[in-house]
Amino acid sequence: MEITGNQAQRSEQLLPQEQEKGHALPRQARDGGARIVVVGGGVAGLEVATAFGKLKSTCVDTVTLVDSDSAHVWKPMLHTIAAGTRDLAQQQTTYLAQAADAKFAYQPGEMCGLDREAHEILLAPIHAPDGRVLVAGRRLPYDKLVIAVGSGANDFGTPGVNEHCFMIDSRRKADAFNQEIRLRMLRCMTSGEQLQVAIVGGGATGVELAAELVQLAESARAYGVLGAAAKFRIVLIEAGSRLLPSFPEEISEATRVRLQALGVSVVLGGRVSRATTEGFELANGELILAGLRVWAAGVKAPEFLTQLGLQTTRSNQLLVNDEMQTSDPDIYALGDCASYTLPGHEVPLPPTAQVAHQQARYLIETLPHVLERPGAKSVGFAYRDFGALVSLAHYDAYGSLGKFGLFNGGVIRGRLAMLSHIMLYRSHQARIYGFWRGGLLWLIDLMNARLRPSIRLD
């Protein structure tokens, strides 16, 4: 039996009848299809659970999605939720509703351990805000386990980050930041004081959040939330020599120029040594004052993955082969929490929604064949680089084209890049809801953009 080291005490909180229960029988010892458990309801996890839930096949018995949250938001959209330029209620997918529609089961909870011998995962108890145990710890049996728990920002051990900074790497964290910034804007409206937001991390998340905050400030002034005397200043801090290091230099420079034209102060080569209640201290001794501090640098998978007895990287990601299997052939990993290096390459695939979707699509197509013919070798995962996009709110957008087929790199910007960015999200909705329902949701969003306030004002 393998249980995460920090969950030995948690496992004692399991229901007595569950502690005494014998090992769950693997599929080979039972009749019927496989029990598929998907942990994590992000881009990859929700697409896999939805597809297998709708699958009409004798090789699949039950499909269960496990997530500690109650709803899904497309991760590349979290910066808009944080800024309040999109309404969280309109953009989230509630797991219970999706489970009913797609015919899979939803189990609320956080995975805290793994018993590979018994083919069971351990779920931590669920507590109320006042400490009451609402749901006791549980064990959930599986035949095939898909881990897609995503990733979060990486503080790199920088002092003060966890205590003094907001992160926007989940639905709840993005909403918490939005609630706080609306309170600060209310204070600005009545006192005329300055609101300064500092963002650490010049990758796509930090850049897009900075642009959305510019749009927020612009709309807030139009609604009278920010008085003429109030000031809203945004500072973007990047430790490297340029923004968007994974993009072509042409896009990095164009983005820097555009953000500065919008009023964003861009600090390059600014390695943060400490976060405080006043702002960020840089390695050169400079102090950047900020009433609100956001950490959007680095990527790191959840730490508990290193305690499952599976091979992991220094960033806590699970190492997978070309069939998306971990070192245990019954356990798969997808998306940001998985590390896969293409043959002939030295660097693993980046933790992006594009990679997560392609890995999910691969597993959706191959796992049923694996279940029907145990032991058969599947065609390995093949990744296509479709390029990357970055959106600067409604001001501009940039994209780098992939290198495959008729494409050989190149750059797009403006309306074409904006439309391409929109289509990524609408394609995700179509995969989750189906073509017609996804199209109706797009129509509703277009109508709301005309009828509702452009920012969250409640």
mmCIF file with all atom_site columns, C-alpha atoms in Angstrom, residues 292-363:
data_model
loop_
_atom_site.group_PDB
_atom_site.id
_atom_site.type_symbol
_atom_site.label_atom_id
_atom_site.label_alt_id
_atom_site.label_comp_id
_atom_site.label_asym_id
_atom_site.label_entity_id
_atom_site.label_seq_id
_atom_site.pdbx_PDB_ins_code
_atom_site.Cartn_x
_atom_site.Cartn_y
_atom_site.Cartn_z
_atom_site.occupancy
_atom_site.B_iso_or_equiv
_atom_site.pdbx_formal_charge
_atom_site.auth_seq_id
_atom_site.auth_comp_id
_atom_site.auth_asym_id
_atom_site.auth_atom_id
_atom_site.pdbx_PDB_model_num
ATOM 1  C CA . LEU A 1 292 ? -2.304 44.917 -4.146  1.00 0.00 ? 292 LEU A CA 1
ATOM 2  C CA . ARG A 1 293 ? 0.313  42.325 -5.044  1.00 0.00 ? 293 ARG A CA 1
ATOM 3  C CA . VAL A 1 294 ? -0.186 39.470 -7.532  1.00 0.00 ? 294 VAL A CA 1
ATOM 4  C CA . TRP A 1 295 ? 2.225  36.592 -8.054  1.00 0.00 ? 295 TRP A CA 1
ATOM 5  C CA . ALA A 1 296 ? 1.868  35.146 -11.568 1.00 0.00 ? 296 ALA A CA 1
ATOM 6  C CA . ALA A 1 297 ? 5.357  33.738 -12.080 1.00 0.00 ? 297 ALA A CA 1
ATOM 7  C CA . GLY A 1 298 ? 6.436  30.150 -12.570 1.00 0.00 ? 298 GLY A CA 1
ATOM 8  C CA . VAL A 1 299 ? 4.490  26.907 -12.797 1.00 0.00 ? 299 VAL A CA 1
ATOM 9  C CA . LYS A 1 300 ? 4.426  24.109 -10.259 1.00 0.00 ? 300 LYS A CA 1
ATOM 10 C CA . ALA A 1 301 ? 2.224  21.035 -9.899  1.00 0.00 ? 301 ALA A CA 1
ATOM 11 C CA . PRO A 1 302 ? 0.686  20.135 -6.510  1.00 0.00 ? 302 PRO A CA 1
ATOM 12 C CA . GLU A 1 303 ? 3.222  18.794 -4.030  1.00 0.00 ? 303 GLU A CA 1
ATOM 13 C CA . PHE A 1 304 ? 1.212  15.723 -3.064  1.00 0.00 ? 304 PHE A CA 1
ATOM 14 C CA . LEU A 1 305 ? 2.024  14.198 -6.468  1.00 0.00 ? 305 LEU A CA 1
ATOM 15 C CA . THR A 1 306 ? 5.585  13.588 -5.260  1.00 0.00 ? 306 THR A CA 1
ATOM 16 C CA . GLN A 1 307 ? 4.280  11.334 -2.486  1.00 0.00 ? 307 GLN A CA 1
ATOM 17 C CA . LEU A 1 308 ? 2.307  8.850  -4.575  1.00 0.00 ? 308 LEU A CA 1
ATOM 18 C CA . GLY A 1 309 ? 5.219  6.523  -5.346  1.00 0.00 ? 309 GLY A CA 1
ATOM 19 C CA . LEU A 1 310 ? 5.263  7.636  -9.005  1.00 0.00 ? 310 LEU A CA 1
ATOM 20 C CA . GLN A 1 311 ? 8.121  9.278  -10.894 1.00 0.00 ? 311 GLN A CA 1
ATOM 21 C CA . THR A 1 312 ? 8.019  13.089 -10.769 1.00 0.00 ? 312 THR A CA 1
ATOM 22 C CA . THR A 1 313 ? 10.083 16.106 -11.820 1.00 0.00 ? 313 THR A CA 1
ATOM 23 C CA . ARG A 1 314 ? 11.476 18.914 -9.691  1.00 0.00 ? 314 ARG A CA 1
ATOM 24 C CA . SER A 1 315 ? 8.297  20.851 -10.484 1.00 0.00 ? 315 SER A CA 1
ATOM 25 C CA . ASN A 1 316 ? 6.206  18.003 -8.997  1.00 0.00 ? 316 ASN A CA 1
ATOM 26 C CA . GLN A 1 317 ? 4.938  16.929 -12.428 1.00 0.00 ? 317 GLN A CA 1
ATOM 27 C CA . LEU A 1 318 ? 4.299  13.246 -13.103 1.00 0.00 ? 318 LEU A CA 1
ATOM 28 C CA . LEU A 1 319 ? 6.563  11.768 -15.762 1.00 0.00 ? 319 LEU A CA 1
ATOM 29 C CA . VAL A 1 320 ? 4.560  10.085 -18.513 1.00 0.00 ? 320 VAL A CA 1
ATOM 30 C CA . ASN A 1 321 ? 5.400  8.021  -21.596 1.00 0.00 ? 321 ASN A CA 1
ATOM 31 C CA . ASP A 1 322 ? 4.026  8.496  -25.107 1.00 0.00 ? 322 ASP A CA 1
ATOM 32 C CA . GLU A 1 323 ? 0.769  6.805  -24.054 1.00 0.00 ? 323 GLU A CA 1
ATOM 33 C CA . MET A 1 324 ? 0.315  9.325  -21.218 1.00 0.00 ? 324 MET A CA 1
ATOM 34 C CA . GLN A 1 325 ? 0.963  6.575  -18.656 1.00 0.00 ? 325 GLN A CA 1
ATOM 35 C CA . THR A 1 326 ? 2.892  7.224  -15.482 1.00 0.00 ? 326 THR A CA 1
ATOM 36 C CA . SER A 1 327 ? 5.279  4.649  -14.026 1.00 0.00 ? 327 SER A CA 1
ATOM 37 C CA . ASP A 1 328 ? 2.095  2.741  -13.104 1.00 0.00 ? 328 ASP A CA 1
ATOM 38 C CA . PRO A 1 329 ? 0.387  1.589  -16.358 1.00 0.00 ? 329 PRO A CA 1
ATOM 39 C CA . ASP A 1 330 ? -3.082 1.950  -14.801 1.00 0.00 ? 330 ASP A CA 1
ATOM 40 C CA . ILE A 1 331 ? -2.488 5.605  -13.949 1.00 0.00 ? 331 ILE A CA 1
ATOM 41 C CA . TYR A 1 332 ? -2.445 8.361  -16.577 1.00 0.00 ? 332 TYR A CA 1
ATOM 42 C CA . ALA A 1 333 ? -1.501 12.022 -16.198 1.00 0.00 ? 333 ALA A CA 1
ATOM 43 C CA . LEU A 1 334 ? -2.579 14.885 -18.447 1.00 0.00 ? 334 LEU A CA 1
ATOM 44 C CA . GLY A 1 335 ? -2.120 18.621 -18.727 1.00 0.00 ? 335 GLY A CA 1
ATOM 45 C CA . ASP A 1 336 ? -0.051 20.857 -16.486 1.00 0.00 ? 336 ASP A CA 1
ATOM 46 C CA . CYS A 1 337 ? 0.641  18.141 -13.905 1.00 0.00 ? 337 CYS A CA 1
ATOM 47 C CA . ALA A 1 338 ? 2.213  15.834 -16.528 1.00 0.00 ? 338 ALA A CA 1
ATOM 48 C CA . SER A 1 339 ? 5.693  16.067 -17.990 1.00 0.00 ? 339 SER A CA 1
ATOM 49 C CA . TYR A 1 340 ? 6.234  14.617 -21.453 1.00 0.00 ? 340 TYR A CA 1
ATOM 50 C CA . THR A 1 341 ? 9.196  15.231 -23.729 1.00 0.00 ? 341 THR A CA 1
ATOM 51 C CA . LEU A 1 342 ? 8.750  14.605 -27.432 1.00 0.00 ? 342 LEU A CA 1
ATOM 52 C CA . PRO A 1 343 ? 11.267 12.249 -29.088 1.00 0.00 ? 343 PRO A CA 1
ATOM 53 C CA . GLY A 1 344 ? 14.296 14.196 -30.233 1.00 0.00 ? 344 GLY A CA 1
ATOM 54 C CA . HIS A 1 345 ? 13.548 17.125 -27.927 1.00 0.00 ? 345 HIS A CA 1
ATOM 55 C CA . GLU A 1 346 ? 15.242 18.103 -24.689 1.00 0.00 ? 346 GLU A CA 1
ATOM 56 C CA . VAL A 1 347 ? 12.548 20.323 -23.152 1.00 0.00 ? 347 VAL A CA 1
ATOM 57 C CA . PRO A 1 348 ? 9.134  18.949 -22.039 1.00 0.00 ? 348 PRO A CA 1
ATOM 58 C CA . LEU A 1 349 ? 5.947  20.254 -23.590 1.00 0.00 ? 349 LEU A CA 1
ATOM 59 C CA . PRO A 1 350 ? 4.806  23.537 -22.010 1.00 0.00 ? 350 PRO A CA 1
ATOM 60 C CA . PRO A 1 351 ? 1.956  23.596 -19.473 1.00 0.00 ? 351 PRO A CA 1
ATOM 61 C CA . THR A 1 352 ? -0.654 25.173 -21.745 1.00 0.00 ? 352 THR A CA 1
ATOM 62 C CA . ALA A 1 353 ? -4.332 24.610 -22.477 1.00 0.00 ? 353 ALA A CA 1
ATOM 63 C CA . GLN A 1 354 ? -3.371 23.569 -26.014 1.00 0.00 ? 354 GLN A CA 1
ATOM 64 C CA . VAL A 1 355 ? -1.203 20.720 -24.742 1.00 0.00 ? 355 VAL A CA 1
ATOM 65 C CA . ALA A 1 356 ? -3.827 19.667 -22.186 1.00 0.00 ? 356 ALA A CA 1
ATOM 66 C CA . HIS A 1 357 ? -6.548 19.493 -24.839 1.00 0.00 ? 357 HIS A CA 1
ATOM 67 C CA . GLN A 1 358 ? -4.438 17.450 -27.255 1.00 0.00 ? 358 GLN A CA 1
ATOM 68 C CA . GLN A 1 359 ? -3.462 15.009 -24.521 1.00 0.00 ? 359 GLN A CA 1
ATOM 69 C CA . ALA A 1 360 ? -7.103 14.687 -23.462 1.00 0.00 ? 360 ALA A CA 1
ATOM 70 C CA . ARG A 1 361 ? -8.151 14.044 -27.059 1.00 0.00 ? 361 ARG A CA 1
ATOM 71 C CA . TYR A 1 362 ? -5.448 11.384 -27.403 1.00 0.00 ? 362 TYR A CA 1
ATOM 72 C CA . LEU A 1 363 ? -6.624 9.551  -24.272 1.00 0.00 ? 363 LEU A CA 1
#
